[in-house]
Amino acid sequence: RPPNTTPTAAMRCFALSLFVAAEGMKLAALRVHPEHHVHVTSSEEAARDAMEEANEAIGAKDWALSHAQKTAPAAKKQPRSPPTPAPPMAPQNWSDFADDGVFDGALPVGAHAVAWFHPPRTSMSFGPLLHRYANASFPPETDSYLKANWEAFFARYRSNTWFQDGFWHHSCDHAAVTDTVYNRFKGHFIGLFREPRSRVFSAWTQMNEKRPISNCATRMNGTVAMQLAGQAPGEMFMMKEGHKFCHGRFLSQPTAKPEPNVALAVERLRDGFKFVGLVEEYDLSVCLFHAKFGGDCFEAEFETSRPGHYYKDSAYEKRMKELAELDDDVDQVLYNVAKERFWADVRAHGVNRSSCEARCPGGKF
């Protein structure tokens, strides 16, 4: 019998072969003597009998198998073992996160080094001006690239190639200024500061908050000072409870909010910054930067990368009135120092709105 067949199947195959052979002989005889009637021979009868026996045997076997399957108790399905969970990732320490890239390529800190201090809601649009200051050879298309994706920009334009004077970069552009960062870039920090209540309203609107604006104001109170003093990233206590910040890397408010170290923040603002601007005077800040450090103004430096979707209507006035009734934000102390520094630099460099119209035609002064 053919390999891997049962005896019953082999019997059926043998009977079928005999039957086919007999029918072939019968047809051959009819072709030779079509007038004769061909009688069934004993070999044909034997083949047919064998075929019938094989069919009966196979039918009996099929019935027995089907009956056994119907009457046998149903086997219990074994529960599928759950997949082995991946080991939990250790939470990343935000201070290490902020320090990332500080010693990238062991580059020296040169005259055009940049450490951008960027609290949330203080204008991402300032980025193109800073990277062109760090390296004037950047092609124009990098402006929109930087505004669209901070991480992808630095993945494409590596520090050891494009920022050889040093550039503090980190995946979260609201990282805290740790001691390591401050000691390396002291004297090279650049930042824009914003009136605290205006910043709260911008954040409250941007996050589409449903709760009272006073809730957002309480969370954000002192967060700029904390970021500059190295106590926490800028978004850590700004975000709603349980929400993620720094592009989803950390949950907000994992620990109790510390007391803002305003004294240290003020000291670092006075001693560590080579440029201080104001969001409320954004175009004038761009003009002052060029007056102080040189370089041509570009139209992209005055484009808003993330425009707010609110207007100064009655609703705006209502929210600002609510904020005015709250206690002063701790960050007001820091903002006052920044404002004093800004206007002192404006006077020192002979900057005014008329001169800026000539220097930077793309701005509104």
mmCIF file of C-alpha atoms in Angstrom:
data_model
loop_
_atom_site.group_PDB
_atom_site.id
_atom_site.type_symbol
_atom_site.label_atom_id
_atom_site.label_comp_id
_atom_site.label_asym_id
_atom_site.label_seq_id
_atom_site.Cartn_x
_atom_site.Cartn_y
_atom_site.Cartn_z
ATOM 1 C CA ARG A 1 0.000 0.000 0.000
ATOM 2 C CA PRO A 2 1.108 3.581 -0.381
ATOM 3 C CA PRO A 3 3.129 4.819 2.580
ATOM 4 C CA ASN A 4 1.296 6.432 5.507
ATOM 5 C CA THR A 5 -2.081 4.790 4.647
ATOM 6 C CA THR A 6 -4.249 2.573 6.859
ATOM 7 C CA PRO A 7 -5.064 -1.107 5.886
ATOM 8 C CA THR A 8 -8.658 -0.089 5.122
ATOM 9 C CA ALA A 9 -7.538 2.650 2.824
ATOM 10 C CA ALA A 10 -5.092 0.261 1.142
ATOM 11 C CA MET A 11 -7.903 -2.265 0.560
ATOM 12 C CA ARG A 12 -10.017 0.425 -1.042
ATOM 13 C CA CYS A 13 -7.190 1.479 -3.329
ATOM 14 C CA PHE A 14 -6.599 -2.150 -4.417
ATOM 15 C CA ALA A 15 -10.308 -2.752 -5.096
ATOM 16 C CA LEU A 16 -10.576 0.432 -7.089
ATOM 17 C CA SER A 17 -7.608 -0.557 -9.250
ATOM 18 C CA LEU A 18 -9.197 -3.955 -10.016
ATOM 19 C CA PHE A 19 -12.488 -2.333 -10.920
ATOM 20 C CA VAL A 20 -10.832 0.138 -13.272
ATOM 21 C CA ALA A 21 -8.877 -2.672 -14.968
ATOM 22 C CA ALA A 22 -12.040 -4.721 -15.495
ATOM 23 C CA GLU A 23 -13.946 -1.798 -16.970
ATOM 24 C CA GLY A 24 -11.030 -1.128 -19.307
ATOM 25 C CA MET A 25 -11.133 -4.731 -20.596
ATOM 26 C CA LYS A 26 -14.885 -4.405 -21.126
ATOM 27 C CA LEU A 27 -14.535 -1.246 -23.204
ATOM 28 C CA ALA A 28 -11.757 -2.795 -25.285
ATOM 29 C CA ALA A 29 -13.972 -5.767 -26.121
ATOM 30 C CA LEU A 30 -16.835 -3.515 -27.187
ATOM 31 C CA ARG A 31 -14.554 -1.597 -29.554
ATOM 32 C CA VAL A 32 -13.419 -4.856 -31.238
ATOM 33 C CA HIS A 33 -16.888 -6.576 -31.349
ATOM 34 C CA PRO A 34 -19.497 -3.847 -30.885
ATOM 35 C CA GLU A 35 -22.266 -6.287 -31.977
ATOM 36 C CA HIS A 36 -21.487 -8.654 -29.108
ATOM 37 C CA HIS A 37 -22.778 -8.185 -25.624
ATOM 38 C CA VAL A 38 -19.956 -8.496 -23.084
ATOM 39 C CA HIS A 39 -20.859 -10.572 -20.033
ATOM 40 C CA VAL A 40 -19.576 -9.718 -16.561
ATOM 41 C CA THR A 41 -16.598 -11.905 -15.759
ATOM 42 C CA SER A 42 -15.664 -13.433 -12.441
ATOM 43 C CA SER A 43 -12.756 -10.988 -12.100
ATOM 44 C CA GLU A 44 -15.154 -8.044 -12.391
ATOM 45 C CA GLU A 45 -17.437 -9.491 -9.772
ATOM 46 C CA ALA A 46 -14.514 -9.996 -7.422
ATOM 47 C CA ALA A 47 -13.391 -6.413 -7.937
ATOM 48 C CA ARG A 48 -16.879 -5.060 -7.252
ATOM 49 C CA ASP A 49 -17.248 -7.198 -4.151
ATOM 50 C CA ALA A 50 -13.908 -5.957 -2.832
ATOM 51 C CA MET A 51 -14.953 -2.391 -3.558
ATOM 52 C CA GLU A 52 -18.222 -2.787 -1.642
ATOM 53 C CA GLU A 53 -16.451 -4.377 1.343
ATOM 54 C CA ALA A 54 -13.932 -1.545 1.437
ATOM 55 C CA ASN A 55 -16.700 1.067 1.342
ATOM 56 C CA GLU A 56 -18.595 -0.687 4.129
ATOM 57 C CA ALA A 57 -15.453 -0.861 6.267
ATOM 58 C CA ILE A 58 -14.648 2.792 5.737
ATOM 59 C CA GLY A 59 -18.259 3.799 6.430
ATOM 60 C CA ALA A 60 -18.264 1.826 9.671
ATOM 61 C CA LYS A 61 -15.027 3.441 10.734
ATOM 62 C CA ASP A 62 -16.347 6.962 9.951
ATOM 63 C CA TRP A 63 -19.557 6.295 11.903
ATOM 64 C CA ALA A 64 -17.620 5.001 14.916
ATOM 65 C CA LEU A 65 -15.349 8.037 14.906
ATOM 66 C CA SER A 66 -18.287 10.467 14.606
ATOM 67 C CA HIS A 67 -20.233 8.673 17.364
ATOM 68 C CA ALA A 68 -17.205 8.771 19.665
ATOM 69 C CA GLN A 69 -16.770 12.483 19.110
ATOM 70 C CA LYS A 70 -20.452 13.187 19.873
ATOM 71 C CA THR A 71 -20.658 11.095 23.028
ATOM 72 C CA ALA A 72 -17.237 11.929 24.504
ATOM 73 C CA PRO A 73 -17.286 14.611 27.219
ATOM 74 C CA ALA A 74 -16.181 17.995 25.941
ATOM 75 C CA ALA A 75 -12.588 18.732 26.829
ATOM 76 C CA LYS A 76 -12.105 21.809 28.940
ATOM 77 C CA LYS A 77 -10.355 24.624 27.205
ATOM 78 C CA GLN A 78 -7.132 25.417 28.888
ATOM 79 C CA PRO A 79 -7.024 29.101 29.822
ATOM 80 C CA ARG A 80 -4.545 31.000 27.712
ATOM 81 C CA SER A 81 -1.663 32.108 29.819
ATOM 82 C CA PRO A 82 -1.372 35.893 29.899
ATOM 83 C CA PRO A 83 1.606 37.383 28.065
ATOM 84 C CA THR A 84 4.621 38.034 30.169
ATOM 85 C CA PRO A 85 4.554 41.745 30.949
ATOM 86 C CA ALA A 86 7.579 43.777 29.975
ATOM 87 C CA PRO A 87 9.676 44.858 32.934
ATOM 88 C CA PRO A 88 8.677 48.360 34.006
ATOM 89 C CA MET A 89 11.016 51.081 32.871
ATOM 90 C CA ALA A 90 12.760 52.908 35.628
ATOM 91 C CA PRO A 91 11.525 56.487 35.808
ATOM 92 C CA GLN A 92 14.020 58.895 34.327
ATOM 93 C CA ASN A 93 15.460 61.403 36.724
ATOM 94 C CA TRP A 94 14.560 64.820 35.384
ATOM 95 C CA SER A 95 17.820 66.357 36.583
ATOM 96 C CA ASP A 96 19.780 63.835 34.504
ATOM 97 C CA PHE A 97 17.378 64.577 31.685
ATOM 98 C CA ALA A 98 18.167 68.303 31.845
ATOM 99 C CA ASP A 99 21.910 67.607 31.966
ATOM 100 C CA ASP A 100 21.692 65.517 28.788
ATOM 101 C CA GLY A 101 23.741 67.127 26.049
ATOM 102 C CA VAL A 102 25.594 69.514 28.363
ATOM 103 C CA PHE A 103 28.882 67.792 27.638
ATOM 104 C CA ASP A 104 27.964 66.707 24.123
ATOM 105 C CA GLY A 105 31.218 66.180 22.290
ATOM 106 C CA ALA A 106 33.157 67.870 25.117
ATOM 107 C CA LEU A 107 32.820 71.125 23.197
ATOM 108 C CA PRO A 108 34.291 74.262 24.753
ATOM 109 C CA VAL A 109 31.976 77.144 25.589
ATOM 110 C CA GLY A 110 32.736 79.876 23.069
ATOM 111 C CA ALA A 111 31.575 83.442 22.524
ATOM 112 C CA HIS A 112 28.441 82.339 20.677
ATOM 113 C CA ALA A 113 27.396 79.679 23.157
ATOM 114 C CA VAL A 114 23.651 79.548 23.852
ATOM 115 C CA ALA A 115 21.718 78.226 26.827
ATOM 116 C CA TRP A 116 18.086 78.990 26.056
ATOM 117 C CA PHE A 117 16.030 79.360 29.220
ATOM 118 C CA HIS A 118 12.512 78.737 27.953
ATOM 119 C CA PRO A 119 9.608 78.729 30.435
ATOM 120 C CA PRO A 120 6.301 77.476 28.984
ATOM 121 C CA ARG A 121 4.247 80.063 27.086
ATOM 122 C CA THR A 122 7.154 82.456 26.523
ATOM 123 C CA SER A 123 7.414 82.284 22.729
ATOM 124 C CA MET A 124 8.897 79.376 20.808
ATOM 125 C CA SER A 125 9.348 81.854 17.941
ATOM 126 C CA PHE A 126 12.610 83.056 19.477
ATOM 127 C CA GLY A 127 14.346 79.800 18.493
ATOM 128 C CA PRO A 128 15.383 80.657 14.900
ATOM 129 C CA LEU A 129 17.100 83.845 16.071
ATOM 130 C CA LEU A 130 19.154 81.897 18.608
ATOM 131 C CA HIS A 131 20.301 79.092 16.351
ATOM 132 C CA ARG A 132 21.306 81.584 13.660
ATOM 133 C CA TYR A 133 23.235 83.549 16.284
ATOM 134 C CA ALA A 134 25.024 80.335 17.256
ATOM 135 C CA ASN A 135 25.804 79.525 13.610
ATOM 136 C CA ALA A 136 25.147 82.049 10.832
ATOM 137 C CA SER A 137 25.518 79.363 8.138
ATOM 138 C CA PHE A 138 22.167 77.706 8.869
ATOM 139 C CA PRO A 139 20.037 77.479 5.703
ATOM 140 C CA PRO A 140 16.748 79.448 5.801
ATOM 141 C CA GLU A 141 14.534 76.333 5.783
ATOM 142 C CA THR A 142 15.761 75.383 9.245
ATOM 143 C CA ASP A 143 13.583 78.122 10.769
ATOM 144 C CA SER A 144 10.318 76.287 10.202
ATOM 145 C CA TYR A 145 12.011 72.969 10.996
ATOM 146 C CA LEU A 146 13.005 74.176 14.462
ATOM 147 C CA LYS A 147 9.586 75.653 15.191
ATOM 148 C CA ALA A 148 7.831 72.423 14.193
ATOM 149 C CA ASN A 149 9.853 69.906 16.184
ATOM 150 C CA TRP A 150 12.539 70.730 18.733
ATOM 151 C CA GLU A 151 13.763 67.125 19.112
ATOM 152 C CA ALA A 152 13.924 66.401 15.391
ATOM 153 C CA PHE A 153 15.863 69.604 14.794
ATOM 154 C CA PHE A 154 18.715 68.592 17.096
ATOM 155 C CA ALA A 155 18.645 65.035 15.789
ATOM 156 C CA ARG A 156 19.287 66.432 12.328
ATOM 157 C CA TYR A 157 21.674 69.264 13.232
ATOM 158 C CA ARG A 158 24.150 67.783 15.678
ATOM 159 C CA SER A 159 25.774 69.985 18.294
ATOM 160 C CA ASN A 160 29.339 68.913 17.595
ATOM 161 C CA THR A 161 28.912 70.014 13.966
ATOM 162 C CA TRP A 162 26.552 72.979 14.016
ATOM 163 C CA PHE A 163 27.018 74.440 17.506
ATOM 164 C CA GLN A 164 30.726 74.291 18.142
ATOM 165 C CA ASP A 165 30.637 77.147 20.665
ATOM 166 C CA GLY A 166 28.213 75.129 22.775
ATOM 167 C CA PHE A 167 24.423 74.918 22.857
ATOM 168 C CA TRP A 168 22.383 73.626 25.782
ATOM 169 C CA HIS A 169 19.847 71.309 24.198
ATOM 170 C CA HIS A 170 17.499 68.791 25.687
ATOM 171 C CA SER A 171 14.468 66.891 24.463
ATOM 172 C CA CYS A 172 12.203 68.883 26.754
ATOM 173 C CA ASP A 173 12.741 72.553 25.972
ATOM 174 C CA HIS A 174 11.346 73.565 29.394
ATOM 175 C CA ALA A 175 14.006 71.721 31.374
ATOM 176 C CA ALA A 176 15.190 72.952 34.753
ATOM 177 C CA VAL A 177 18.538 74.708 35.068
ATOM 178 C CA THR A 178 20.469 72.276 37.222
ATOM 179 C CA ASP A 179 23.716 73.193 38.954
ATOM 180 C CA THR A 180 25.599 71.293 36.234
ATOM 181 C CA VAL A 181 23.900 73.251 33.475
ATOM 182 C CA TYR A 182 24.292 76.605 35.207
ATOM 183 C CA ASN A 183 27.971 76.144 36.031
ATOM 184 C CA ARG A 184 28.790 75.233 32.436
ATOM 185 C CA PHE A 185 26.776 77.985 30.733
ATOM 186 C CA LYS A 186 26.930 80.788 33.267
ATOM 187 C CA GLY A 187 27.038 84.064 31.358
ATOM 188 C CA HIS A 188 25.508 82.501 28.226
ATOM 189 C CA PHE A 189 21.855 82.118 29.192
ATOM 190 C CA ILE A 190 19.265 83.778 26.974
ATOM 191 C CA GLY A 191 15.573 84.021 27.753
ATOM 192 C CA LEU A 192 12.289 85.853 27.357
ATOM 193 C CA PHE A 193 10.142 86.566 30.402
ATOM 194 C CA ARG A 194 6.400 87.138 30.536
ATOM 195 C CA GLU A 195 4.067 88.909 32.948
ATOM 196 C CA PRO A 196 2.843 86.062 35.234
ATOM 197 C CA ARG A 197 -0.908 86.640 34.891
ATOM 198 C CA SER A 198 -0.641 86.832 31.114
ATOM 199 C CA ARG A 199 1.333 83.581 31.109
ATOM 200 C CA VAL A 200 -1.296 81.875 33.290
ATOM 201 C CA PHE A 201 -4.104 82.975 30.979
ATOM 202 C CA SER A 202 -2.174 81.726 27.933
ATOM 203 C CA ALA A 203 -1.560 78.335 29.557
ATOM 204 C CA TRP A 204 -5.153 78.036 30.798
ATOM 205 C CA THR A 205 -6.435 78.723 27.276
ATOM 206 C CA GLN A 206 -3.903 76.486 25.551
ATOM 207 C CA MET A 207 -4.712 73.514 27.810
ATOM 208 C CA ASN A 208 -8.453 74.047 27.277
ATOM 209 C CA GLU A 209 -9.091 74.018 31.012
ATOM 210 C CA LYS A 210 -12.642 73.448 32.264
ATOM 211 C CA ARG A 211 -11.886 74.354 35.850
ATOM 212 C CA PRO A 212 -11.629 77.920 37.153
ATOM 213 C CA ILE A 213 -8.571 79.845 36.024
ATOM 214 C CA SER A 214 -7.640 80.277 39.688
ATOM 215 C CA ASN A 215 -6.851 76.546 39.790
ATOM 216 C CA CYS A 216 -4.328 76.942 36.972
ATOM 217 C CA ALA A 217 -2.878 80.050 38.640
ATOM 218 C CA THR A 218 -2.298 78.145 41.886
ATOM 219 C CA ARG A 219 -0.462 75.347 40.073
ATOM 220 C CA MET A 220 1.721 77.752 38.091
ATOM 221 C CA ASN A 221 2.606 80.057 40.965
ATOM 222 C CA GLY A 222 6.410 80.234 41.162
ATOM 223 C CA THR A 223 7.110 77.685 38.423
ATOM 224 C CA VAL A 224 9.436 79.997 36.443
ATOM 225 C CA ALA A 225 11.543 80.619 39.547
ATOM 226 C CA MET A 226 11.588 76.875 40.249
ATOM 227 C CA GLN A 227 12.708 76.128 36.693
ATOM 228 C CA LEU A 228 15.545 78.668 36.836
ATOM 229 C CA ALA A 229 16.612 77.532 40.314
ATOM 230 C CA GLY A 230 16.801 73.912 39.113
ATOM 231 C CA GLN A 231 13.953 72.680 41.326
ATOM 232 C CA ALA A 232 11.625 71.338 38.617
ATOM 233 C CA PRO A 233 11.002 71.483 34.858
ATOM 234 C CA GLY A 234 8.734 74.296 33.777
ATOM 235 C CA GLU A 235 5.755 72.070 32.969
ATOM 236 C CA MET A 236 5.966 69.813 36.001
ATOM 237 C CA PHE A 237 3.441 71.692 38.140
ATOM 238 C CA MET A 238 1.812 73.670 35.362
ATOM 239 C CA MET A 239 0.044 70.642 33.882
ATOM 240 C CA LYS A 240 -3.172 69.290 35.344
ATOM 241 C CA GLU A 241 -2.788 66.545 37.949
ATOM 242 C CA GLY A 242 -1.850 63.219 36.386
ATOM 243 C CA HIS A 243 -1.152 64.615 32.925
ATOM 244 C CA LYS A 244 2.162 64.090 31.194
ATOM 245 C CA PHE A 245 4.703 66.716 30.301
ATOM 246 C CA CYS A 246 7.999 66.873 28.438
ATOM 247 C CA HIS A 247 6.417 65.116 25.449
ATOM 248 C CA GLY A 248 4.887 62.375 27.601
ATOM 249 C CA ARG A 249 7.984 61.316 29.509
ATOM 250 C CA PHE A 250 6.871 62.169 33.027
ATOM 251 C CA LEU A 251 3.614 62.435 34.929
ATOM 252 C CA SER A 252 2.974 65.892 36.320
ATOM 253 C CA GLN A 253 3.171 66.534 40.049
ATOM 254 C CA PRO A 254 4.699 63.194 41.142
ATOM 255 C CA THR A 255 5.891 64.874 44.327
ATOM 256 C CA ALA A 256 4.756 67.716 46.511
ATOM 257 C CA LYS A 257 5.450 71.143 45.101
ATOM 258 C CA PRO A 258 8.522 72.668 46.781
ATOM 259 C CA GLU A 259 8.804 76.232 47.960
ATOM 260 C CA PRO A 260 10.195 78.239 45.010
ATOM 261 C CA ASN A 261 13.785 79.334 45.585
ATOM 262 C CA VAL A 262 13.229 82.882 44.362
ATOM 263 C CA ALA A 263 16.520 84.187 45.753
ATOM 264 C CA LEU A 264 18.566 81.683 43.751
ATOM 265 C CA ALA A 265 16.498 82.327 40.623
ATOM 266 C CA VAL A 266 17.053 86.094 40.903
ATOM 267 C CA GLU A 267 20.783 85.576 41.450
ATOM 268 C CA ARG A 268 21.049 83.417 38.342
ATOM 269 C CA LEU A 269 19.031 85.894 36.301
ATOM 270 C CA ARG A 270 21.347 88.744 37.255
ATOM 271 C CA ASP A 271 24.650 86.887 36.952
ATOM 272 C CA GLY A 272 24.109 84.171 34.355
ATOM 273 C CA PHE A 273 22.221 85.811 31.453
ATOM 274 C CA LYS A 274 23.767 87.610 28.527
ATOM 275 C CA PHE A 275 20.378 88.539 27.104
ATOM 276 C CA VAL A 276 16.966 89.144 28.673
ATOM 277 C CA GLY A 277 13.875 89.954 26.610
ATOM 278 C CA LEU A 278 10.164 90.445 27.300
ATOM 279 C CA VAL A 279 7.299 88.633 25.586
ATOM 280 C CA GLU A 280 5.207 91.804 25.851
ATOM 281 C CA GLU A 281 7.909 93.592 23.828
ATOM 282 C CA TYR A 282 8.748 90.699 21.534
ATOM 283 C CA ASP A 283 9.625 92.659 18.377
ATOM 284 C CA LEU A 284 11.613 95.189 20.372
ATOM 285 C CA SER A 285 13.429 92.281 22.061
ATOM 286 C CA VAL A 286 14.449 90.899 18.654
ATOM 287 C CA CYS A 287 15.706 94.330 17.635
ATOM 288 C CA LEU A 288 17.635 94.707 20.899
ATOM 289 C CA PHE A 289 19.259 91.312 20.369
ATOM 290 C CA HIS A 290 20.581 92.378 16.957
ATOM 291 C CA ALA A 291 21.697 95.736 18.322
ATOM 292 C CA LYS A 292 23.655 93.938 21.014
ATOM 293 C CA PHE A 293 25.083 90.977 19.074
ATOM 294 C CA GLY A 294 24.855 92.017 15.420
ATOM 295 C CA GLY A 295 23.483 90.063 12.498
ATOM 296 C CA ASP A 296 20.676 90.841 10.089
ATOM 297 C CA CYS A 297 17.009 90.612 10.981
ATOM 298 C CA PHE A 298 15.065 87.893 9.177
ATOM 299 C CA GLU A 299 11.336 87.845 8.574
ATOM 300 C CA ALA A 300 11.022 84.424 10.218
ATOM 301 C CA GLU A 301 12.192 85.930 13.516
ATOM 302 C CA PHE A 302 8.935 87.896 13.730
ATOM 303 C CA GLU A 303 6.595 85.051 12.764
ATOM 304 C CA THR A 304 4.498 83.540 15.533
ATOM 305 C CA SER A 305 5.124 79.793 15.579
ATOM 306 C CA ARG A 306 2.274 78.940 17.960
ATOM 307 C CA PRO A 307 -0.313 81.725 17.896
ATOM 308 C CA GLY A 308 -2.819 81.857 20.710
ATOM 309 C CA HIS A 309 -6.466 81.187 19.882
ATOM 310 C CA TYR A 310 -7.979 83.813 22.152
ATOM 311 C CA TYR A 311 -8.843 87.456 21.802
ATOM 312 C CA LYS A 312 -8.839 90.360 24.205
ATOM 313 C CA ASP A 313 -12.618 90.461 24.463
ATOM 314 C CA SER A 314 -14.973 90.618 27.441
ATOM 315 C CA ALA A 315 -14.133 87.008 28.406
ATOM 316 C CA TYR A 316 -10.433 87.884 28.454
ATOM 317 C CA GLU A 317 -11.077 90.921 30.623
ATOM 318 C CA LYS A 318 -13.171 88.803 32.989
ATOM 319 C CA ARG A 319 -10.410 86.187 33.444
ATOM 320 C CA MET A 320 -7.726 88.806 33.906
ATOM 321 C CA LYS A 321 -9.875 90.475 36.559
ATOM 322 C CA GLU A 322 -10.174 87.132 38.362
ATOM 323 C CA LEU A 323 -6.387 86.757 38.256
ATOM 324 C CA ALA A 324 -5.878 90.296 39.536
ATOM 325 C CA GLU A 325 -7.905 89.437 42.637
ATOM 326 C CA LEU A 326 -5.543 86.570 43.519
ATOM 327 C CA ASP A 327 -2.378 86.926 45.565
ATOM 328 C CA ASP A 328 0.669 88.012 43.596
ATOM 329 C CA ASP A 329 2.447 85.223 41.770
ATOM 330 C CA VAL A 330 5.904 84.542 43.195
ATOM 331 C CA ASP A 331 7.227 84.838 39.647
ATOM 332 C CA GLN A 332 6.303 88.527 39.673
ATOM 333 C CA VAL A 333 9.522 89.168 41.604
ATOM 334 C CA LEU A 334 11.547 87.494 38.860
ATOM 335 C CA TYR A 335 9.622 89.288 36.125
ATOM 336 C CA ASN A 336 10.281 92.679 37.705
ATOM 337 C CA VAL A 337 14.029 91.967 37.707
ATOM 338 C CA ALA A 338 13.867 90.868 34.060
ATOM 339 C CA LYS A 339 11.914 93.976 33.078
ATOM 340 C CA GLU A 340 14.424 96.225 34.821
ATOM 341 C CA ARG A 341 17.298 94.499 33.003
ATOM 342 C CA PHE A 342 15.555 94.724 29.628
ATOM 343 C CA TRP A 343 14.887 98.454 29.692
ATOM 344 C CA ALA A 344 18.388 99.135 31.004
ATOM 345 C CA ASP A 345 19.821 97.296 27.977
ATOM 346 C CA VAL A 346 17.489 99.189 25.628
ATOM 347 C CA ARG A 347 18.884 102.463 26.918
ATOM 348 C CA ALA A 348 22.482 101.238 26.957
ATOM 349 C CA HIS A 349 22.384 100.231 23.276
ATOM 350 C CA GLY A 350 20.466 103.252 22.041
ATOM 351 C CA VAL A 351 17.521 101.191 20.879
ATOM 352 C CA ASN A 352 14.175 102.846 20.179
ATOM 353 C CA ARG A 353 11.178 102.093 18.026
ATOM 354 C CA SER A 354 12.292 104.356 15.198
ATOM 355 C CA SER A 355 15.770 102.854 14.984
ATOM 356 C CA CYS A 356 14.279 99.365 15.076
ATOM 357 C CA GLU A 357 12.020 100.104 12.107
ATOM 358 C CA ALA A 358 15.156 100.819 10.096
ATOM 359 C CA ARG A 359 17.112 97.853 11.488
ATOM 360 C CA CYS A 360 14.347 95.248 11.323
ATOM 361 C CA PRO A 361 11.729 96.079 8.642
ATOM 362 C CA GLY A 362 9.761 92.897 9.397
ATOM 363 C CA GLY A 363 8.867 93.924 12.949
ATOM 364 C CA LYS A 364 6.043 95.984 14.392
ATOM 365 C CA PHE A 365 7.323 98.733 16.647
#
